[in-house]
XYZ file of C-alpha atoms in Angstrom:
306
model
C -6.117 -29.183 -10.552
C -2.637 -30.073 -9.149
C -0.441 -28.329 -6.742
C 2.087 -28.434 -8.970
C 0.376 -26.406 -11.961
C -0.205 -23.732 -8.948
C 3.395 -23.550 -8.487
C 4.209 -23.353 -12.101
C 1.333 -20.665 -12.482
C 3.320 -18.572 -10.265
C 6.299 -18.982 -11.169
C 5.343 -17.895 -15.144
C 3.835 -14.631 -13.596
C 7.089 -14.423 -11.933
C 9.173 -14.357 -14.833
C 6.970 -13.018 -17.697
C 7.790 -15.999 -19.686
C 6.892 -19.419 -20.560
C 10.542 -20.335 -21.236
C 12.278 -18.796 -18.514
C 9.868 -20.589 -16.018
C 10.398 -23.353 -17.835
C 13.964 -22.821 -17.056
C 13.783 -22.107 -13.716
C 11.178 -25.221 -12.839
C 13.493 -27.518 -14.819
C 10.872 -28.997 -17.414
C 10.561 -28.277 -21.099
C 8.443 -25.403 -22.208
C 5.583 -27.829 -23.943
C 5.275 -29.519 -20.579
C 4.833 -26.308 -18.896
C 2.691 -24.595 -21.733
C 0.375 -27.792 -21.844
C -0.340 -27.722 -18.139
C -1.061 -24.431 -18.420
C -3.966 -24.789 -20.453
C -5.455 -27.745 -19.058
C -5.698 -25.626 -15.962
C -7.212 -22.500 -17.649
C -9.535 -25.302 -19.810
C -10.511 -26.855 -16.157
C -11.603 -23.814 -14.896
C -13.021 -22.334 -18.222
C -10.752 -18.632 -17.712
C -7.743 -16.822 -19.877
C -5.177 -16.944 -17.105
C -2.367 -14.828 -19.672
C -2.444 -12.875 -22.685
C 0.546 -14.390 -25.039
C 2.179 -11.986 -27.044
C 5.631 -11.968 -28.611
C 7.502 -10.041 -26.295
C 5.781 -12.414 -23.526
C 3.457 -13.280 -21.369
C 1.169 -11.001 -18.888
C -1.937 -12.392 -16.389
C -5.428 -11.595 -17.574
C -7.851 -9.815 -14.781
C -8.930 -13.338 -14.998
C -5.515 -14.743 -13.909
C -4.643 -11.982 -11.543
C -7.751 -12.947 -9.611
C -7.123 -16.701 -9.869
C -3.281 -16.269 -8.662
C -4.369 -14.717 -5.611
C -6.836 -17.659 -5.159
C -4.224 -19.840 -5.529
C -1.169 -17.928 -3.286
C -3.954 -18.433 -0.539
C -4.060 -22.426 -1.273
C -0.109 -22.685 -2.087
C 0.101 -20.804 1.527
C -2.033 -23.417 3.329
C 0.245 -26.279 1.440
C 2.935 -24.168 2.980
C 2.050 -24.366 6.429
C 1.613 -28.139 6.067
C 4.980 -28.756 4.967
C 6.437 -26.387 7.845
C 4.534 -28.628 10.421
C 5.399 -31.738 9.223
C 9.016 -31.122 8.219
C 8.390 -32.226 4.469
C 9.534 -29.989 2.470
C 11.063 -26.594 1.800
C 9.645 -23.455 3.443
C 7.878 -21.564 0.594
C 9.005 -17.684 -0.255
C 7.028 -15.372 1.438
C 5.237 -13.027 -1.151
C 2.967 -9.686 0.410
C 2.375 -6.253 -0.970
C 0.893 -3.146 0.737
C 0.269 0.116 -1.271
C -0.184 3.794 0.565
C -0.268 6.856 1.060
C 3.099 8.630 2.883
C 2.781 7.323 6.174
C 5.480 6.413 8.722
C 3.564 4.146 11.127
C 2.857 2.481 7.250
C 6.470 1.595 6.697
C 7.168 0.762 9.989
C 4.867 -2.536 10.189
C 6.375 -3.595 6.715
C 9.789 -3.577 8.294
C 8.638 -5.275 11.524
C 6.738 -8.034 8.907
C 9.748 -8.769 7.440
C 11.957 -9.381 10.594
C 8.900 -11.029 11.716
C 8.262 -13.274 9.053
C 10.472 -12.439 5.898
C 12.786 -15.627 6.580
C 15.554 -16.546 4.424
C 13.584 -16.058 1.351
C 10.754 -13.754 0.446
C 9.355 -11.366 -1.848
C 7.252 -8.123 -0.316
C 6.879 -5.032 -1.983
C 5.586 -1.894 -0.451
C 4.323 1.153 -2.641
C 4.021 4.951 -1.155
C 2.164 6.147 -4.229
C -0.004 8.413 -5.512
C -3.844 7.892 -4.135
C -5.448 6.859 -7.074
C -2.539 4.403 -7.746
C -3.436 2.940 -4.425
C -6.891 2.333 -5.176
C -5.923 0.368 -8.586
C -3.222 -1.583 -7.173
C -5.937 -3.575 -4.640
C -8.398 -3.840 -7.244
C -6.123 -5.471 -9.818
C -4.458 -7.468 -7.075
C -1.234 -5.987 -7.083
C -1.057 -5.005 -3.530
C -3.458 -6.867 -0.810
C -3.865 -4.012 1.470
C -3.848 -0.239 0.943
C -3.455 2.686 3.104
C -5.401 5.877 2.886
C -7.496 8.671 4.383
C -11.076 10.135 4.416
C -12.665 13.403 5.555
C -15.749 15.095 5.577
C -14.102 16.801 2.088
C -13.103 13.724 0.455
C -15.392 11.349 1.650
C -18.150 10.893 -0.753
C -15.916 10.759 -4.238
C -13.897 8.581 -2.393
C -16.490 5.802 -1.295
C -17.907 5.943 -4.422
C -15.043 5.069 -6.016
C -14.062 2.418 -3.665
C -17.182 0.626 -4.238
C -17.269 1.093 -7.868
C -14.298 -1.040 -7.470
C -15.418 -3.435 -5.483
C -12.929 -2.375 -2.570
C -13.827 -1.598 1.184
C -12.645 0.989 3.606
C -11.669 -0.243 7.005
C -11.292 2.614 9.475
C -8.295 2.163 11.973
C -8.035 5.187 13.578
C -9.002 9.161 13.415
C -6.405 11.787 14.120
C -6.289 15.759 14.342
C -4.340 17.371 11.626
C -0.739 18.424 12.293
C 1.523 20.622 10.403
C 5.047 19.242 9.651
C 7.794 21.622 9.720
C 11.926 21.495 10.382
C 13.175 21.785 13.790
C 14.653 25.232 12.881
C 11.546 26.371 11.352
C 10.366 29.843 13.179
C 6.812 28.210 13.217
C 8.039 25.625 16.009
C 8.082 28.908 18.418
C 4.201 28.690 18.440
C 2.542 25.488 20.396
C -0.513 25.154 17.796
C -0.963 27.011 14.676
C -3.487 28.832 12.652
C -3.849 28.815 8.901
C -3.228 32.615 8.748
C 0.410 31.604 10.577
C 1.320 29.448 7.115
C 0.749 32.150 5.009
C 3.951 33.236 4.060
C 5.610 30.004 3.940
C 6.132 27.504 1.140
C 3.634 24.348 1.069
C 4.248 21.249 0.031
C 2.482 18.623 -1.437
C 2.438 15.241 -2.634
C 1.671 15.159 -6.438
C -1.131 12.865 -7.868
C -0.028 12.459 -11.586
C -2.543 12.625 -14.051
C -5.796 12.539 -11.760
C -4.478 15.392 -9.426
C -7.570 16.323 -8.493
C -8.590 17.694 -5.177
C -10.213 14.700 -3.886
C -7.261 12.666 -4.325
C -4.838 15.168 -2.554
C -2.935 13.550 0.364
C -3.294 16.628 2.537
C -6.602 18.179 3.828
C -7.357 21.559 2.343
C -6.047 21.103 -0.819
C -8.509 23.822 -2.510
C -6.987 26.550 -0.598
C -5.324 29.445 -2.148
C -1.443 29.338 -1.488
C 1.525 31.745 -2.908
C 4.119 29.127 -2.275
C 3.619 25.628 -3.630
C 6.184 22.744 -4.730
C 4.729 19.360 -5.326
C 6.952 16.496 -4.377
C 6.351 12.317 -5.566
C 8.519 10.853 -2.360
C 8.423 11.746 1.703
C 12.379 11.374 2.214
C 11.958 15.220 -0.761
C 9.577 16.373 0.997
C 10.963 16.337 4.499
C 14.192 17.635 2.856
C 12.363 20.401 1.734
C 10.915 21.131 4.592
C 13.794 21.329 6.223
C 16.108 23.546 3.248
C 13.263 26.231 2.351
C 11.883 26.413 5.506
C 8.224 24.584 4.206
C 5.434 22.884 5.505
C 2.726 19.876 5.107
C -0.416 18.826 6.857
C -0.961 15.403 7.709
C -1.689 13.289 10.387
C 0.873 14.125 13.202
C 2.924 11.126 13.477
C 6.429 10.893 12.908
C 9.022 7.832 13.230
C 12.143 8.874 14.801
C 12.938 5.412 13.912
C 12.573 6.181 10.369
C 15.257 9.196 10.355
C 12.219 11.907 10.864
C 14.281 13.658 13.725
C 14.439 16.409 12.220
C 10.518 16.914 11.689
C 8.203 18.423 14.075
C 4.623 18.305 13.869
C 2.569 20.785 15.538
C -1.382 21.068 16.072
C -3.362 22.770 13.455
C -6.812 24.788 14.442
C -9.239 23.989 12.395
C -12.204 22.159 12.566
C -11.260 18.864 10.580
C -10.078 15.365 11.212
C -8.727 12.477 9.620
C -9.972 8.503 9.483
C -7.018 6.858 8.926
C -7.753 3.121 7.302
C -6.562 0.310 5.264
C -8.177 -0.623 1.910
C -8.947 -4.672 1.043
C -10.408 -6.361 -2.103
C -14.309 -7.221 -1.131
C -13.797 -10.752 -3.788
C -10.401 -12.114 -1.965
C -9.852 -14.022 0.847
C -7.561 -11.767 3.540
C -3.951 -13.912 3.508
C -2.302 -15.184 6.795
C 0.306 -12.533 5.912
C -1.866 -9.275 5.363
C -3.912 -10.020 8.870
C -0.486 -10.344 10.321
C 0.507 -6.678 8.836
C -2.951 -5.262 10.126
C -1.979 -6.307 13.480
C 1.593 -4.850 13.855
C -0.182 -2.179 11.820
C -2.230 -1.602 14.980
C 0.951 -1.838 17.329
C 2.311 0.939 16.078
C -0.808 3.179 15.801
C -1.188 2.831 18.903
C 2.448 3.468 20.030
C 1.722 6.478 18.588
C -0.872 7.542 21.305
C -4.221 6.651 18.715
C -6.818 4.560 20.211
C -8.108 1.865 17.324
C -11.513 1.880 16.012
């Protein structure tokens, strides 16, 4: 195995194609196409599935680029030492639930360590969607929450697929209203106070069952419902019909939530916050860096970290 058939492994995953890559790298597509499957022949796996409208990684190859990422990172740091070569483009994705303090380490990772050239993606999604993006290596670290509710479904299905749950943190639910919202009169709340107002919720596509729900008591009766896919909706909503969600309590004023205010919900329930890894792969230099600003801002918040 070279280096080099690393780089042009990533680069055809990149593009989707043998002969843009080929492109791209500056070499002829039979160069590229032959070192492609001396690598997959060296290390006996289908790294792609060829097709005529191109070319797509196998679970094989999706496990093997990650592998590799780890080993083209440690090349990386060499080269940065030594002053050899060019700094390599940063590549990290997270997946989550709707969470501020979520969004706000991904921005403070890329200041951090973004550089003049990277490539990070970060995914507020449905829950089940975060689950599948960390076991098909889309996303290295995912963002979710269990409760006494959830709980069992969802460790079962987190080691069916071979994923962990890391607890960070366990927090009190919190109902999330507009500033002008009558509720914001009372100092905590009680679920008989939300009954006349609309709740919101975010919706989980085609597995929208309870146990994926982003908000606790999802199998509650309610008059008024509208289910929303993205948090800058649902905090416009909240705001224009005078509705509410329950989550976790924390809001970013850096992240234009001004005009949100959570207040304490009664009831006796809690949420463990945590992040979601891949059991088979190797933690990158770049996720443990995202854990730890993760952290920061947790506990910015006022949350003491498992």
């Amino acid at each position: 195995m070279r280096i080099q058939q690393l780089e042009y492994l990533e680069k055809i995953a990149e593009t989707g194609s043998i002969n843009e890559a080929a492109k791209q790298l500056f070499i002829s597509q039979p160069s590229l196409s032959q070192a492609m499957k001396e690598l997959e022949k060296e290390y006996g796996v289908q790294l792609f599935y060829r097709s005529k409208v191109g070319i797509t990684l196998t679970d094989a190859g999706r496990e093997f680029i990650n592998y590799s990422r780890g080993v083209l990172d440690q090349v990386n740091l060499l080269n940065e030492h030594f002053g050899q070569d060019k700094v390599r483009k940063q590549i990290f994705s997270v997946s989550a639930q709707h969470y501020a303090f979520v969004v706000n380490a991904f921005v403070e990772l890329v200041k951090e360590i973004g550089g003049d050239e990277y490539q990070f993606t970060l995914r507020e999604t449905q829950t089940q969607t975060v689950l599948s993006d960390i076991q098909t290596f889309k996303s290295e670290i995912g963002v979710i929450y269990l409760n006494k509710f959830n709980e069992t479904v969802m460790r079962r299905l987190i080691a069916e697929k071979d994923l962990e749950f890391v607890p960070l943190f366990e927090a009190q639910p919190h109902v999330f209203v507009g500033r002008d919202n009558p509720l914001t009169k009372k100092k905590r709340l009680k679920l008989a106070d939300l009954a006349d107002y609309t709740y919101l919720s975010y919706e989980q596509g085609d597995t929208n069952s309870f146990y994926f729900s982003e908000e606790i008591l999802s199998t509650l009766h309610r008059k008024k419902h509208i289910q929303i896919s993205d948090r800058a909706t649902i905090f416009n909503l909240m705001v224009g019909l005078d509705g509410y969600t329950i989550s976790s309590g924390i809001i970013s004023s850096d992240l234009n939530d001004e005009k949100i205010v959570a207040i304490p919900l009664d009831i006796d329930d809690s949420m463990t916050l945590g992040y979601l890894h891949h059991k088979k792969i190797e933690m990158s230099s770049t996720a443990a860096r995202y854990l730890e600003l993760l952290k920061e801002h947790i506990r910015n918040y006022g949350f003491k970290i498992f």
